[in-house]
XYZ file of N, CA, C and O in Angstrom:
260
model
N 114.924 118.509 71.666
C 115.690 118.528 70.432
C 114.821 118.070 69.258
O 114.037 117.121 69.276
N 115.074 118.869 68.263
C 114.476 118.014 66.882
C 115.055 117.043 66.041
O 116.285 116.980 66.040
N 114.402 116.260 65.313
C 115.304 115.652 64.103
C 115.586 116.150 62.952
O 114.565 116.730 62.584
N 116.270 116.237 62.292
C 116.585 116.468 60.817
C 114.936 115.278 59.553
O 114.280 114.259 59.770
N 115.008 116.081 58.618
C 114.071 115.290 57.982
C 114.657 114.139 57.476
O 115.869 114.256 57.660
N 114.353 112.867 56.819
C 115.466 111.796 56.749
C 116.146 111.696 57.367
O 115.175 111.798 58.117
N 117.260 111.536 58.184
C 118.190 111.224 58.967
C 117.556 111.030 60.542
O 117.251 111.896 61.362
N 117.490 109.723 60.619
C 116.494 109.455 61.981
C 117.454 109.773 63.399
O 117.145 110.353 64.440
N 118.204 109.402 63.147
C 119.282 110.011 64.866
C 120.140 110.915 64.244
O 121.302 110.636 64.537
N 120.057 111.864 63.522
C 120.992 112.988 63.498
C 119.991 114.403 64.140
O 119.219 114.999 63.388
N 120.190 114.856 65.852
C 119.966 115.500 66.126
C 120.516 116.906 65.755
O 121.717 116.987 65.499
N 119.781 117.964 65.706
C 120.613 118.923 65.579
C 119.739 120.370 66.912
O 118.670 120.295 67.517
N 120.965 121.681 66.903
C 120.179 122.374 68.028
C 119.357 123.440 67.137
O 119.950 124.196 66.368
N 118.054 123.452 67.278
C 117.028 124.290 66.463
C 117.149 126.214 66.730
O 116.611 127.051 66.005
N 118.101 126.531 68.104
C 118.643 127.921 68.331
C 119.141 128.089 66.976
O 118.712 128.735 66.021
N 120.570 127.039 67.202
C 121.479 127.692 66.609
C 121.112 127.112 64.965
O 121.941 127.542 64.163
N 120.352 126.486 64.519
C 120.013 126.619 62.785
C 119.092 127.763 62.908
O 119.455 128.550 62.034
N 117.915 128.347 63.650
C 117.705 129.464 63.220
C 118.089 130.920 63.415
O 117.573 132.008 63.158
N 119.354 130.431 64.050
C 120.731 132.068 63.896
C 121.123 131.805 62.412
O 121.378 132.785 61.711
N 121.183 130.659 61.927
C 121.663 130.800 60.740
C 121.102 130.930 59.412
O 121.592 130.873 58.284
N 119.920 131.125 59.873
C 118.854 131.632 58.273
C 119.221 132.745 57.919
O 119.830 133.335 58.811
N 119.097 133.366 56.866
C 119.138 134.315 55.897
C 118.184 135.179 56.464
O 117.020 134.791 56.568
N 118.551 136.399 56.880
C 117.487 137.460 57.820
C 116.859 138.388 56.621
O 117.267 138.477 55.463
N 115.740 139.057 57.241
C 115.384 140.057 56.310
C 115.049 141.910 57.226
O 114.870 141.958 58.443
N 115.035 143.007 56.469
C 114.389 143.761 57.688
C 113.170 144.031 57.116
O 112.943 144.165 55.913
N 112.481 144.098 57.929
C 111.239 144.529 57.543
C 111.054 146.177 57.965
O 110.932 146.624 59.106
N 111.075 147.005 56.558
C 110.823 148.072 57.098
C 109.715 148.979 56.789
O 109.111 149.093 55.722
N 109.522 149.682 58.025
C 107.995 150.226 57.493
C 108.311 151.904 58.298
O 108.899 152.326 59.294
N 107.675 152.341 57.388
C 107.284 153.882 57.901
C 106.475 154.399 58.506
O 105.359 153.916 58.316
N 106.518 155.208 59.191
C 105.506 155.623 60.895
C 104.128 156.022 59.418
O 102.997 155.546 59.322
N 104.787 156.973 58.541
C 103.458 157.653 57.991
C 102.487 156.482 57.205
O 101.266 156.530 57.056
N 103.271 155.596 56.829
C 102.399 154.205 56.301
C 101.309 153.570 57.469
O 100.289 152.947 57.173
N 101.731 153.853 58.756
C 100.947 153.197 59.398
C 99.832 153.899 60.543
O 98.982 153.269 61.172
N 100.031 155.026 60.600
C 98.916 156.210 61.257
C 98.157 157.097 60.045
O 98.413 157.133 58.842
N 97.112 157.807 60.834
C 96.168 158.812 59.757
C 97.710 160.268 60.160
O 98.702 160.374 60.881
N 97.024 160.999 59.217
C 98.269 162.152 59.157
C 98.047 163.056 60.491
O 98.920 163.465 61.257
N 96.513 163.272 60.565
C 96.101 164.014 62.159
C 97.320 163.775 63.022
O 98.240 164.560 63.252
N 97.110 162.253 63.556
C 98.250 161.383 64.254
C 100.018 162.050 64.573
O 100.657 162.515 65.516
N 100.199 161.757 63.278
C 101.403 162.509 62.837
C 101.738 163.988 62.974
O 102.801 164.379 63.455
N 100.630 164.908 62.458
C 101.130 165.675 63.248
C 100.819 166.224 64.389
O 101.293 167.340 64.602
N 99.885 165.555 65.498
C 100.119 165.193 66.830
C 101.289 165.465 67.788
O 101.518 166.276 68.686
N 102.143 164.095 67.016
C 103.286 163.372 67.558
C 103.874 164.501 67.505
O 104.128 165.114 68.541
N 104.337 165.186 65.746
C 104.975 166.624 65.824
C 104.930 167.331 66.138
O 105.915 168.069 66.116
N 103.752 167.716 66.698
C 103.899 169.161 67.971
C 104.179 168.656 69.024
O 104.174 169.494 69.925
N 104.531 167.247 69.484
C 104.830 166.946 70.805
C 106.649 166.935 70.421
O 107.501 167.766 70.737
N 106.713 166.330 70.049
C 108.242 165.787 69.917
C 109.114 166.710 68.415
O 110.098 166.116 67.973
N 108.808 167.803 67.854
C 109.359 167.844 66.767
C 110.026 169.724 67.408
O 109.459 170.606 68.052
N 111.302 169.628 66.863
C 111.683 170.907 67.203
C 110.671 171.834 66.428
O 109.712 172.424 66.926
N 111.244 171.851 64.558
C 110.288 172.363 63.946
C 108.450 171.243 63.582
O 108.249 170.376 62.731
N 107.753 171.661 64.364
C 107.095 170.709 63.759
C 106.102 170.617 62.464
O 105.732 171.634 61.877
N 105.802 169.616 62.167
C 105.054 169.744 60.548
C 103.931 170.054 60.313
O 102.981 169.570 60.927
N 103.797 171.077 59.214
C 102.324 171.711 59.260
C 101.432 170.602 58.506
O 101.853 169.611 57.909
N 100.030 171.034 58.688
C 99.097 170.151 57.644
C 100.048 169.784 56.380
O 100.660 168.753 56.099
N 99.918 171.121 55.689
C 100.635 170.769 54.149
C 101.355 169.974 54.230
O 100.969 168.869 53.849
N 102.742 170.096 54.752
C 103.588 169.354 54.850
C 103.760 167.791 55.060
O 104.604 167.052 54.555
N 102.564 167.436 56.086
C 102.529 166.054 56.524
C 102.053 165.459 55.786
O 102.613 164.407 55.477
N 100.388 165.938 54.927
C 99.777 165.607 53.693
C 100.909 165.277 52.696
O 100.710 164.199 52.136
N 102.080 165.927 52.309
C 103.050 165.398 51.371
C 103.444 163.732 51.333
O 103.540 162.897 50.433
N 103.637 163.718 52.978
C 104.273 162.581 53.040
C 103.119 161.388 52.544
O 103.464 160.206 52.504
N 102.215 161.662 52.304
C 101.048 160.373 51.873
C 100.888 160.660 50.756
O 99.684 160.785 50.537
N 101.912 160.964 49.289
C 101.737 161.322 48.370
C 102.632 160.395 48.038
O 103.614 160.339 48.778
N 102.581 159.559 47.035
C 103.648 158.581 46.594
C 103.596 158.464 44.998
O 102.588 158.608 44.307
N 104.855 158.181 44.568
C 104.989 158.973 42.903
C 105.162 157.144 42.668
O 104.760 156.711 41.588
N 105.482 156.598 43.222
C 105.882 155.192 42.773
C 106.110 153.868 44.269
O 105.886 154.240 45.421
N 106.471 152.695 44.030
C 106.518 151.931 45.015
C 106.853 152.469 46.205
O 106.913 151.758 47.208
């Protein structure tokens, strides 16, 4: 068990205060994190239609944040 800061015998359970933080998601995009080759790889494996050069090149084009 931990202590609380100041309060010398007020134990508390460290699970359940960090169920109760304020969560965040962290989200990230497949094309942010592979070369485009990669990508469209994956898409001729797994993509009904899958994505041509051109197309995948789009997705690494960003107009703003």
């Amino acid at each position: 068990m931990a202590r609380k800061q100041g309060k010398q015998d007020a134990e508390f359970d460290v699970v359940d205060w960090l169920r109760k933080l304020p969560k965040v998601e962290l989200h990230l995009h497949l094309e942010g994190t592979i070369q485009p080759e990669t990508l469209l790889e994956l898409s001729r494996r797994h993509d009904a239609e899958p994505l041509t050069p051109e197309s995948a090149k789009t997705l690494y084009v960003y107009e703003n944040f």
